[in-house]
CSV table of C-alpha atoms and ligand atoms in Angstrom, one decimal:
chain,number,residue,atom,x,y,z
A,8,MET,CA,-11.7,9.6,137.1
A,9,GLN,CA,-11.8,6.2,138.6
A,10,THR,CA,-14.4,4.5,141.1
A,11,VAL,CA,-14.3,4.8,144.2
A,12,LEU,CA,-14.9,2.8,147.8
A,13,PHE,CA,-16.0,3.5,150.6
A,14,ALA,CA,-14.6,1.6,153.1
A,15,GLY,CA,-15.1,1.0,157.2
A,16,CYS,CA,-18.3,2.2,157.3
A,17,GLU,CA,-21.8,0.2,157.6
A,18,PRO,CA,-22.6,-0.7,154.4
A,19,GLU,CA,-19.6,-0.2,152.8
A,20,VAL,CA,-20.2,1.3,149.2
A,21,ALA,CA,-18.9,1.3,145.6
A,22,ALA,CA,-19.0,4.0,143.3
A,23,GLY,CA,-19.1,4.1,139.4
A,24,VAL,CA,-17.3,6.8,137.1
A,25,ASP,CA,-20.5,8.3,136.9
A,26,GLY,CA,-21.6,8.9,140.5
A,27,ARG,CA,-24.0,6.3,140.9
A,28,ILE,CA,-23.5,3.0,143.4
A,29,LEU,CA,-22.3,0.4,142.2
A,30,ALA,CA,-22.5,-2.2,145.1
A,31,VAL,CA,-23.8,-2.1,148.4
A,32,GLY,CA,-22.6,-4.0,151.2
A,33,LYS,CA,-21.1,-7.1,151.1
A,34,GLY,CA,-20.1,-6.7,147.2
A,35,ALA,CA,-18.7,-3.7,147.2
A,36,ARG,CA,-14.7,-4.1,147.5
A,37,ALA,CA,-15.1,-6.9,144.2
A,38,ALA,CA,-17.6,-4.1,142.2
A,39,ALA,CA,-15.1,-1.1,143.2
A,40,GLY,CA,-11.9,-3.2,141.9
A,41,ARG,CA,-8.7,-3.5,142.5
A,42,ARG,CA,-7.1,0.1,141.2
A,43,ALA,CA,-10.3,2.1,143.5
A,44,GLU,CA,-9.9,4.8,145.2
A,45,VAL,CA,-10.2,4.2,148.3
A,46,VAL,CA,-12.4,6.8,151.3
A,47,ARG,CA,-11.0,5.3,155.2
A,48,LEU,CA,-14.5,6.0,156.9
A,49,ARG,CA,-16.3,5.2,160.3
A,50,GLY,CA,-20.1,5.2,161.2
A,51,ARG,CA,-23.3,4.3,159.7
A,52,ALA,CA,-23.1,5.5,155.8
A,53,TRP,CA,-27.2,6.6,155.4
A,54,PRO,CA,-28.5,7.5,152.7
A,55,GLY,CA,-27.8,11.6,151.5
A,56,LEU,CA,-30.1,13.7,153.6
A,57,ILE,CA,-31.8,16.0,152.0
A,58,ASP,CA,-33.3,19.5,152.6
A,59,ALA,CA,-36.5,19.6,151.8
A,60,HIS,CA,-37.4,24.0,152.5
A,61,ILE,CA,-34.4,26.2,152.9
A,62,HIS,CA,-34.0,29.9,151.7
A,63,LEU,CA,-29.9,29.8,150.6
A,64,GLU,CA,-29.9,33.5,149.8
A,65,GLY,CA,-31.2,33.4,153.6
A,66,LEU,CA,-28.6,31.5,154.5
A,67,ALA,CA,-25.8,33.9,152.4
A,68,ASP,CA,-27.4,36.8,154.0
A,69,ARG,CA,-26.2,36.5,157.3
A,70,HIS,CA,-22.3,36.1,155.9
A,71,LEU,CA,-23.8,39.6,154.0
A,72,THR,CA,-25.9,41.3,156.7
A,73,LEU,CA,-26.1,42.5,160.6
A,74,ASP,CA,-27.5,38.7,161.7
A,75,LEU,CA,-29.5,39.3,165.0
A,76,THR,CA,-29.9,36.0,165.4
A,77,GLY,CA,-30.1,35.1,169.3
A,78,THR,CA,-30.2,38.3,170.4
A,79,LYS,CA,-32.5,38.4,174.8
A,80,SER,CA,-33.5,41.5,174.8
A,81,LEU,CA,-34.9,44.2,172.8
A,82,ASN,CA,-31.8,46.6,174.7
A,83,GLU,CA,-29.0,43.7,173.6
A,84,THR,CA,-30.5,44.0,170.3
A,85,LEU,CA,-30.4,47.3,169.9
A,86,ALA,CA,-26.5,48.2,171.3
A,87,ARG,CA,-25.9,45.4,168.4
A,88,ILE,CA,-28.0,47.4,165.8
A,89,SER,CA,-25.6,51.1,167.0
A,90,SER,CA,-21.9,49.4,167.3
A,91,TRP,CA,-22.9,47.8,163.2
A,92,ALA,CA,-24.4,50.8,162.3
A,93,LYS,CA,-21.0,54.1,163.7
A,94,PRO,CA,-18.6,53.4,161.1
A,95,LEU,CA,-21.4,53.1,157.9
A,96,PRO,CA,-21.7,55.8,155.7
A,97,LYS,CA,-24.1,58.6,156.8
A,98,ASP,CA,-26.6,57.6,154.6
A,99,ALA,CA,-26.2,54.0,154.4
A,100,TRP,CA,-28.6,50.8,154.5
A,101,VAL,CA,-28.8,49.4,158.1
A,102,VAL,CA,-29.7,45.9,156.7
A,103,GLY,CA,-29.9,42.8,159.0
A,104,THR,CA,-32.5,39.7,160.3
A,105,GLY,CA,-32.8,37.4,162.9
A,106,TRP,CA,-35.0,40.0,166.0
A,107,TYR,CA,-37.3,37.7,167.7
A,108,ASN,CA,-39.6,40.0,170.1
A,109,ASP,CA,-41.1,36.4,171.5
A,110,ALA,CA,-37.9,35.6,173.1
A,111,TRP,CA,-36.9,38.9,175.1
A,112,PRO,CA,-38.3,39.0,178.3
A,113,ASP,CA,-40.7,42.1,177.4
A,114,PRO,CA,-42.2,40.7,173.8
A,115,ALA,CA,-44.1,43.8,172.6
A,116,PHE,CA,-42.9,44.6,168.8
A,117,PRO,CA,-40.1,46.9,168.8
A,118,THR,CA,-40.7,50.5,167.4
A,119,SER,CA,-39.2,53.0,164.9
A,120,THR,CA,-38.3,56.2,167.2
A,121,GLN,CA,-35.9,53.1,169.6
A,122,LEU,CA,-34.5,52.4,165.2
A,123,ASP,CA,-33.9,55.7,164.3
A,124,LYS,CA,-31.8,56.7,167.7
A,125,ALA,CA,-29.7,52.8,167.1
A,126,VAL,CA,-28.9,53.6,163.4
A,127,GLY,CA,-27.9,57.5,163.6
A,128,GLY,CA,-31.2,58.4,161.7
A,129,ARG,CA,-30.3,56.0,159.1
A,130,PRO,CA,-32.7,54.2,156.9
A,131,ALA,CA,-32.7,50.7,158.0
A,132,TYR,CA,-34.6,47.1,157.1
A,133,LEU,CA,-34.3,44.6,159.6
A,134,ARG,CA,-36.9,41.6,158.6
A,135,ARG,CA,-37.4,38.8,162.0
A,136,LYS,CA,-36.3,35.7,162.1
A,137,ASP,CA,-39.6,34.4,160.5
A,138,GLY,CA,-39.2,36.7,157.1
A,139,HIS,CA,-43.1,37.6,158.2
A,140,SER,CA,-42.3,40.9,159.4
A,141,ALA,CA,-39.8,43.9,159.2
A,142,TRP,CA,-38.3,46.6,161.4
A,143,VAL,CA,-37.8,49.8,159.6
A,144,SER,CA,-36.9,53.1,160.7
A,145,THR,CA,-38.8,56.8,160.1
A,146,ALA,CA,-35.5,57.0,157.2
A,147,ALA,CA,-36.4,54.1,155.1
A,148,LEU,CA,-40.4,54.8,155.4
A,149,LYS,CA,-39.8,58.1,153.8
A,150,LEU,CA,-37.9,56.9,151.7
A,151,ALA,CA,-40.4,54.8,150.4
A,152,GLY,CA,-43.2,56.6,150.7
A,153,VAL,CA,-45.0,54.9,153.7
A,154,GLY,CA,-46.5,55.9,156.3
A,155,GLU,CA,-46.8,53.5,158.8
A,156,ARG,CA,-46.3,55.4,162.0
A,157,ARG,CA,-44.9,52.0,164.3
A,158,GLY,CA,-41.7,50.7,162.3
A,159,ILE,CA,-43.2,47.1,162.1
A,160,LEU,CA,-44.4,46.6,158.1
A,161,ARG,CA,-46.3,43.4,158.0
A,162,GLU,CA,-46.1,40.0,154.8
A,163,THR,CA,-46.8,42.6,151.7
A,164,ALA,CA,-46.4,46.1,153.3
A,165,MET,CA,-42.1,45.4,153.5
A,166,ASP,CA,-42.4,45.0,149.9
A,167,PRO,CA,-42.4,48.8,149.0
A,168,VAL,CA,-38.6,49.5,151.7
A,169,HIS,CA,-37.7,45.4,150.8
A,170,ALA,CA,-37.5,46.9,146.6
A,171,LEU,CA,-35.2,50.1,148.4
A,172,VAL,CA,-32.5,48.0,150.6
A,173,PRO,CA,-28.8,47.8,148.0
A,174,LYS,CA,-28.1,44.9,147.1
A,175,PRO,CA,-25.2,43.1,146.7
A,176,SER,CA,-22.9,42.3,143.5
A,177,ASP,CA,-22.7,39.4,142.1
A,178,ALA,CA,-19.0,38.2,143.8
A,179,ALA,CA,-20.1,39.2,146.7
A,180,LEU,CA,-22.9,37.7,146.8
A,181,ASP,CA,-21.5,34.0,145.5
A,182,ASP,CA,-18.8,34.3,147.9
A,183,ALA,CA,-21.6,34.8,151.0
A,184,MET,CA,-23.3,31.1,149.0
A,185,GLU,CA,-20.4,29.0,148.8
A,186,ARG,CA,-19.9,29.5,152.6
A,187,ALA,CA,-24.0,28.5,153.2
A,188,LEU,CA,-23.5,25.8,151.0
A,189,THR,CA,-20.2,24.6,152.9
A,190,ASP,CA,-21.9,24.8,156.2
A,191,LEU,CA,-25.1,22.8,155.2
A,192,ALA,CA,-22.4,19.8,153.6
A,193,THR,CA,-20.5,20.2,157.4
A,194,PHE,CA,-24.2,19.2,158.5
A,195,GLY,CA,-24.3,16.8,156.6
A,196,LEU,CA,-27.1,17.7,153.7
A,197,THR,CA,-26.5,16.6,150.4
A,198,GLY,CA,-28.9,18.0,149.0
A,199,VAL,CA,-31.7,20.7,149.4
A,200,HIS,CA,-34.9,22.1,148.2
A,201,SER,CA,-35.1,25.7,147.8
A,202,MET,CA,-36.9,28.2,147.8
A,203,ASP,CA,-35.2,31.4,146.6
A,204,SER,CA,-35.2,34.3,143.5
A,205,ALA,CA,-33.6,34.4,140.3
A,206,ARG,CA,-30.3,36.5,142.1
A,207,GLY,CA,-29.9,32.4,144.0
A,208,PHE,CA,-30.3,31.1,140.9
A,209,GLY,CA,-27.7,32.9,139.4
A,210,SER,CA,-25.2,32.6,141.6
A,211,TRP,CA,-25.4,28.7,142.2
A,212,GLN,CA,-24.7,28.4,137.9
A,213,ARG,CA,-21.8,30.4,138.2
A,214,LEU,CA,-20.9,28.9,141.5
A,215,ARG,CA,-20.8,25.3,139.5
A,216,ASN,CA,-19.5,26.8,136.7
A,217,ARG,CA,-16.4,27.4,139.0
A,218,GLY,CA,-16.4,23.9,140.6
A,219,LYS,CA,-17.3,25.0,143.9
A,220,LEU,CA,-21.3,23.3,144.4
A,221,PRO,CA,-21.1,20.8,147.4
A,222,LEU,CA,-24.9,19.6,146.9
A,223,ARG,CA,-27.5,19.0,144.7
A,224,ILE,CA,-30.1,22.0,144.7
A,225,THR,CA,-33.4,21.8,143.2
A,226,TYR,CA,-35.2,25.3,143.1
A,227,ASN,CA,-38.2,26.3,142.9
A,228,LEU,CA,-39.7,29.7,141.8
A,229,PRO,CA,-41.4,32.6,143.6
A,230,LEU,CA,-45.3,33.2,142.4
A,231,SER,CA,-44.0,36.2,140.7
A,232,ASP,CA,-42.5,34.3,137.8
A,233,LEU,CA,-44.9,32.2,137.0
A,234,PRO,CA,-45.9,34.3,134.2
A,235,HIS,CA,-42.0,33.7,133.0
A,236,ALA,CA,-41.4,30.6,133.3
A,237,GLU,CA,-44.9,29.9,131.5
A,238,ARG,CA,-43.1,31.8,128.8
A,239,ILE,CA,-40.5,30.2,128.5
A,240,GLY,CA,-41.8,26.5,129.0
A,241,VAL,CA,-40.0,25.9,131.3
A,242,ARG,CA,-41.5,22.4,132.8
A,243,SER,CA,-40.4,20.7,135.9
A,244,GLY,CA,-37.2,18.8,136.8
A,245,TRP,CA,-35.8,21.2,133.7
A,246,GLY,CA,-31.9,21.3,134.6
A,247,ASP,CA,-30.1,17.9,135.7
A,248,GLU,CA,-29.2,16.2,139.3
A,249,TRP,CA,-27.3,19.3,140.6
A,250,ILE,CA,-28.8,22.4,139.9
A,251,ARG,CA,-33.0,21.9,138.3
A,252,ILE,CA,-36.1,23.6,138.4
A,253,TRP,CA,-39.3,21.9,140.1
A,254,GLY,CA,-42.0,24.3,141.1
A,255,VAL,CA,-44.0,27.3,141.9
A,256,LYS,CA,-44.1,28.9,145.5
A,257,ALA,CA,-46.7,30.4,147.4
A,258,PHE,CA,-47.5,32.0,150.2
A,259,LEU,CA,-51.2,31.4,151.0
A,260,ASP,CA,-51.3,32.5,154.8
A,261,GLY,CA,-48.7,33.8,157.4
A,262,SER,CA,-46.9,32.7,160.1
A,263,LEU,CA,-47.6,31.9,163.5
A,264,GLY,CA,-44.9,34.5,165.5
A,265,SER,CA,-46.0,37.0,163.7
A,266,ARG,CA,-49.8,36.2,164.3
A,267,THR,CA,-50.9,36.0,160.8
A,268,ALA,CA,-51.3,32.2,160.6
A,269,GLU,CA,-54.8,31.9,158.8
A,270,MET,CA,-56.8,29.1,161.1
A,271,LEU,CA,-60.4,28.2,160.5
A,272,ASP,CA,-61.4,30.3,163.9
A,273,GLY,CA,-61.0,33.2,160.9
A,274,SER,CA,-58.1,35.3,162.8
A,275,GLY,CA,-54.6,35.8,160.8
A,276,THR,CA,-54.1,37.0,157.2
A,277,GLN,CA,-55.3,35.3,153.4
A,278,VAL,CA,-52.2,36.7,151.7
A,279,LEU,CA,-53.6,34.9,148.7
A,280,SER,CA,-57.9,34.4,147.6
A,281,GLN,CA,-59.3,31.4,147.0
A,282,PRO,CA,-60.2,33.0,143.4
A,283,ASP,CA,-56.3,33.8,143.0
A,284,LEU,CA,-54.9,30.0,144.6
A,285,VAL,CA,-57.1,28.1,142.5
A,286,ASP,CA,-56.3,30.6,139.3
A,287,LEU,CA,-52.4,29.5,140.0
A,288,VAL,CA,-52.7,26.0,140.4
A,289,GLU,CA,-54.4,25.5,137.4
A,290,ARG,CA,-51.5,27.4,135.4
A,291,CYS,CA,-49.6,25.5,137.3
A,292,VAL,CA,-51.1,21.9,135.8
A,293,ARG,CA,-51.1,23.4,133.0
A,294,ALA,CA,-47.4,24.1,132.5
A,295,GLU,CA,-46.0,21.2,134.7
A,296,LEU,CA,-45.0,23.1,137.0
A,297,ASN,CA,-45.1,21.7,140.8
A,298,VAL,CA,-46.9,23.4,143.6
A,299,CYS,CA,-45.5,24.0,147.0
A,300,LEU,CA,-47.7,26.0,148.9
A,301,HIS,CA,-47.0,27.3,151.7
A,302,ALA,CA,-50.1,27.4,154.9
A,303,ILE,CA,-49.4,27.4,157.7
A,304,GLY,CA,-52.7,27.3,160.2
A,305,ASP,CA,-55.6,25.0,159.2
A,306,GLY,CA,-57.3,27.2,157.3
A,307,ALA,CA,-54.9,27.5,155.1
A,308,VAL,CA,-53.9,25.0,154.5
A,309,ARG,CA,-57.8,24.0,154.3
A,310,ARG,CA,-57.6,25.5,151.0
A,311,ALA,CA,-54.7,25.1,149.7
A,312,LEU,CA,-56.4,20.6,149.6
A,313,ASP,CA,-59.1,22.3,148.3
A,314,ALA,CA,-57.2,23.4,145.6
A,315,LEU,CA,-55.6,21.1,144.9
A,316,ALA,CA,-58.0,18.7,145.4
A,317,PRO,CA,-59.5,18.3,141.4
A,318,HIS,CA,-56.0,17.6,140.1
A,319,ARG,CA,-55.3,14.2,141.7
A,320,GLU,CA,-53.5,12.5,138.3
A,321,ALA,CA,-52.5,16.1,136.7
A,322,TRP,CA,-49.2,14.2,134.9
A,323,SER,CA,-47.4,11.6,135.7
A,324,SER,CA,-44.4,13.2,138.2
A,325,TRP,CA,-47.2,16.2,139.5
A,326,ARG,CA,-46.4,16.2,143.4
A,327,PRO,CA,-48.0,19.4,145.1
A,328,ARG,CA,-46.4,19.4,148.4
A,329,ILE,CA,-47.8,22.1,151.5
A,330,GLU,CA,-44.9,23.5,153.1
A,331,HIS,CA,-44.9,23.7,156.4
A,332,ALA,CA,-48.5,22.2,157.8
A,333,GLN,CA,-48.0,23.6,161.3
A,334,CYS,CA,-51.5,23.1,162.2
A,335,VAL,CA,-53.3,20.4,159.9
A,336,ASN,CA,-57.6,20.0,161.4
A,337,ALA,CA,-58.1,16.2,161.9
A,338,LYS,CA,-60.6,16.4,159.2
A,339,ASP,CA,-57.7,16.9,156.4
A,340,MET,CA,-55.4,14.4,157.8
A,341,LYS,CA,-56.6,12.1,155.3
A,342,ARG,CA,-56.7,14.7,152.8
A,343,PHE,CA,-53.1,14.7,151.7
A,344,ALA,CA,-53.3,10.9,151.4
A,345,ARG,CA,-56.4,11.0,149.2
A,346,HIS,CA,-55.2,14.1,146.7
A,347,GLY,CA,-51.5,13.1,146.8
A,348,VAL,CA,-50.1,15.8,148.7
A,349,ILE,CA,-47.4,15.8,150.1
A,350,ALA,CA,-45.8,17.2,153.7
A,351,SER,CA,-43.2,18.9,153.3
A,352,MET,CA,-42.7,19.7,157.8
A,353,GLN,CA,-39.9,21.0,159.5
A,354,PRO,CA,-39.9,19.4,163.0
A,355,ILE,CA,-37.7,21.6,164.3
A,356,HIS,CA,-40.2,24.3,164.3
A,357,ALA,CA,-42.3,22.4,166.8
A,358,VAL,CA,-39.3,23.4,169.8
A,359,ALA,CA,-39.1,27.2,168.9
A,360,ASP,CA,-42.3,27.1,168.2
A,361,ARG,CA,-43.8,25.2,171.4
A,362,GLU,CA,-44.9,27.5,174.2
A,363,LEU,CA,-45.8,30.1,171.5
A,364,ALA,CA,-48.3,27.3,170.2
A,365,ASP,CA,-50.0,27.0,173.1
A,366,GLN,CA,-50.3,30.3,174.0
A,367,LEU,CA,-52.2,30.6,170.6
A,368,TRP,CA,-53.1,27.7,169.5
A,369,PRO,CA,-54.4,26.2,172.8
A,370,ARG,CA,-57.9,24.3,171.3
A,371,VAL,CA,-55.8,23.0,168.3
A,372,SER,CA,-51.7,22.3,169.5
A,373,GLY,CA,-52.6,19.1,169.3
A,374,HIS,CA,-53.2,19.4,165.9
A,375,SER,CA,-49.8,20.5,165.6
A,376,TYR,CA,-46.5,19.9,163.7
A,377,ALA,CA,-48.5,17.0,163.9
A,378,TRP,CA,-46.1,14.6,161.4
A,379,LYS,CA,-46.9,11.1,163.4
A,380,ALA,CA,-50.7,12.1,163.3
A,381,LEU,CA,-50.2,12.9,158.9
A,382,GLU,CA,-47.9,9.4,159.0
A,383,ARG,CA,-50.5,7.2,160.2
A,384,ALA,CA,-53.4,9.3,158.2
A,385,GLY,CA,-51.4,8.3,154.5
A,386,ALA,CA,-49.4,11.2,154.2
A,387,ARG,CA,-46.0,11.8,152.7
A,388,LEU,CA,-43.5,13.7,154.8
A,389,ALA,CA,-40.5,15.4,153.1
A,390,PHE,CA,-38.7,17.0,156.1
A,391,GLY,CA,-36.3,20.1,156.0
A,392,SER,CA,-35.2,22.5,158.3
A,393,ASP,CA,-36.6,26.2,157.2
A,394,ALA,CA,-33.3,27.2,157.6
A,395,PRO,CA,-32.2,30.9,157.9
A,396,VAL,CA,-36.0,31.2,160.1
A,397,GLU,CA,-34.1,27.9,162.4
A,398,ILE,CA,-31.1,26.2,162.6
A,399,ALA,CA,-30.1,23.9,159.2
A,400,ASP,CA,-28.8,20.7,161.4
A,401,PRO,CA,-30.8,18.0,160.2
A,402,LEU,CA,-29.9,16.6,162.8
A,403,ALA,CA,-31.4,18.5,165.3
A,404,GLY,CA,-34.8,18.5,163.1
A,405,LEU,CA,-34.3,14.4,163.3
A,406,GLU,CA,-34.0,15.3,167.5
A,407,ALA,CA,-37.3,17.6,167.5
A,408,ALA,CA,-39.2,14.8,164.9
A,409,THR,CA,-38.5,12.2,167.6
A,410,VAL,CA,-37.9,11.9,171.2
A,411,TRP,CA,-37.2,15.4,171.6
A,412,ARG,CA,-41.6,15.2,171.6
A,413,ARG,CA,-41.3,12.9,174.8
A,414,LYS,CA,-38.3,14.6,176.4
A,415,ALA,CA,-40.6,17.8,176.2
A,416,ASN,CA,-43.7,15.9,176.8
A,417,TRP,CA,-45.8,18.3,174.4
A,418,HIS,CA,-47.9,15.9,173.1
A,419,PRO,CA,-46.1,12.8,173.1
A,420,GLU,CA,-47.9,10.9,170.3
A,421,LEU,CA,-47.1,12.7,167.5
A,422,ALA,CA,-43.2,11.7,168.1
A,423,LEU,CA,-42.1,9.6,164.7
A,424,SER,CA,-39.9,6.7,164.5
A,425,ARG,CA,-36.5,7.9,164.0
A,426,ALA,CA,-36.5,5.6,161.1
A,427,ALA,CA,-39.6,6.8,160.0
A,428,ALA,CA,-38.3,10.8,160.7
A,429,ARG,CA,-34.6,9.8,158.8
A,430,ARG,CA,-37.3,8.2,155.8
A,431,ALA,CA,-38.7,11.8,155.5
A,432,TYR,CA,-35.0,13.3,155.1
A,433,THR,CA,-33.9,10.8,152.6
A,434,ALA,CA,-36.3,8.6,150.3
A,435,GLY,CA,-40.0,11.1,151.3
A,436,ALA,CA,-37.6,14.7,150.4
A,437,ALA,CA,-36.1,12.4,147.3
A,438,TYR,CA,-40.3,11.8,146.1
A,439,ALA,CA,-41.2,15.0,147.1
A,440,VAL,CA,-39.2,16.1,143.8
A,441,GLY,CA,-39.6,14.0,141.2
A,442,MET,CA,-36.0,11.8,142.0
A,443,GLU,CA,-37.1,8.6,144.1
A,444,LYS,CA,-35.2,6.5,141.1
A,445,ASP,CA,-31.8,8.7,141.4
A,446,LEU,CA,-32.1,9.6,145.3
A,447,GLY,CA,-33.2,8.6,148.5
A,448,THR,CA,-32.2,5.2,149.5
A,449,LEU,CA,-28.4,3.4,148.9
A,450,ARG,CA,-28.9,0.7,145.7
A,451,ALA,CA,-27.3,0.1,142.9
A,452,GLY,CA,-27.8,2.8,139.8
A,453,LYS,CA,-28.6,5.4,142.4
A,454,LEU,CA,-27.0,8.2,142.5
A,455,CYS,CA,-24.1,8.4,145.0
A,456,ASP,CA,-24.4,10.3,148.0
A,457,MET,CA,-24.3,9.8,151.5
A,458,THR,CA,-24.8,11.3,155.0
A,459,VAL,CA,-22.1,8.8,157.4
A,460,ILE,CA,-22.7,9.5,161.3
A,461,ASP,CA,-20.8,8.2,163.9
A,462,GLN,CA,-21.4,8.8,167.2
A,463,GLY,CA,-23.8,10.8,166.6
A,464,ARG,CA,-22.3,13.6,164.2
A,465,VAL,CA,-21.7,13.5,160.5
A,466,VAL,CA,-18.4,12.5,160.0
A,467,ALA,CA,-18.5,12.7,155.9
A,468,THR,CA,-21.1,13.7,153.6
A,469,ILE,CA,-20.9,12.1,149.5
A,470,VAL,CA,-22.3,14.1,146.8
A,471,GLY,CA,-21.8,11.9,143.4
A,472,GLY,CA,-19.2,9.6,144.9
A,473,ARG,CA,-17.1,12.1,145.8
A,474,VAL,CA,-16.7,14.0,149.4
A,475,SER,CA,-18.2,17.4,149.8
A,476,PHE,CA,-17.2,17.0,153.8
A,477,LEU,CA,-15.1,14.8,155.3
A,478,GLN,CA,-13.9,15.4,159.2
A,479,THR,CA,-10.5,14.5,160.0
A,480,PRO,CA,-9.8,12.8,162.8
A,481,GLY,CA,-8.6,15.1,165.1
A,482,GLU,CA,-11.3,17.4,164.4
A,483,ALA,CA,-13.9,14.8,166.2
A,484,SER,CA,-14.5,17.2,169.2
A,485,ARG,CA,-14.3,20.4,167.1
A,486,ARG,CA,-17.3,20.3,164.9
A,487,SER,CA,-17.1,24.5,164.4
A,488,SER,CA,-14.1,23.7,162.0
A,489,PRO,CA,-14.9,21.4,159.5
A,490,LYS,CA,-12.7,21.2,156.5
A,491,PRO,CA,-14.4,21.0,154.0
A,492,ARG,CA,-13.7,19.6,150.0
A,493,SER,CA,-14.5,21.5,147.0
A,494,ARG,CA,-15.6,19.7,144.3
A,495,PRO,CA,-13.4,18.8,141.5
B,505,ZN,ZN1,-39.5,29.3,154.4
């Protein structure tokens, strides 16, 4: 191990053997010393970009199951399903994700009869892009003993079929997970806040033991695991700067696309009742576990704020978050700051949802994806992608949060400045998991995580003072074939 000098970028940065920053800018060369390893870079060195809301198992699944992302019609979708299913054994499951009927010429939901034909009578479980609905075949419904005829299951109704879907082996999962994490490093991500399950958590630990973890993972466990966390006494921040446990993720409502977002006008679905929500928050406060409350509609957002309001000063690193906050009533904007609640948002959703929001939320679209209004109201923002629901590329998210709104002329007054958007992906995301002393800015003593940008693309990703992705000069125009370097 030796010190490292990241040279040629602006600013230059020196990292110590402990992976922390020794000096930034003018003093970097002297601080690194003459024996330092020199990594030659170009462009601007930003504090490392962090994705504050991502589903790593979902990203790994894309390497394991049928990926229907981008299919443009029902017919194209059925053709892809049919050619995937054909070589499989007669009773094998057809498992996949990514179909999106709102992007089809006829946006009607597909049926089990159509699916039965495409999969040749096999059991099939195909999750919609947003994960809030599944399209299932008659054979799958029969195996699960579920009496739904049309073939679309929503929210918790998906569970009995999902439980039957065969799981990949640990080795297959790890291999797919490693590929997914490598992709994220090429996007310039130095850390993520994951919304996953124990399987993902196990996989990251195995990858780490093999030196194959290219970025930091803060893990938020599902509500169903809260009793286990309480029982073993694990608390927010347990772990280290590579893998740590933070909060409990719970769903208050569904999604815009699945028409299950809970709105103040009474439409949508309550996934978690208010008494259950209040109980959950109290338990988490007692257990010193943070909460990540999925709330998309303005009704769900208000309920989340109501439940969090009494706990303003629960403990020193109590950082409750509302995930998505896609529609927030004007009266609730200031409550985020007042109750110390973080708005964990994914700007890229606005690009995909814009037309649907205009159609389904015509009266409130001016309060939707309203990061600027929340910022003005004093809310702390943490940005992410919600991948694989949307693309994980943080530069696409930065674009969506800033210039896109003006270009698309969609409530352009809600566009953020570039500096504010970048803060939400760096310092804001670090604060949202209590890591603001270690991450979020380039300052001596902090962990040396950087995203280096040249001419609008990521040229290097540095995590803990080590290169996790470096674009080789010849590949400047071929973003799709990066050269990842796994950690030693
Ligand atoms: Zn999500």
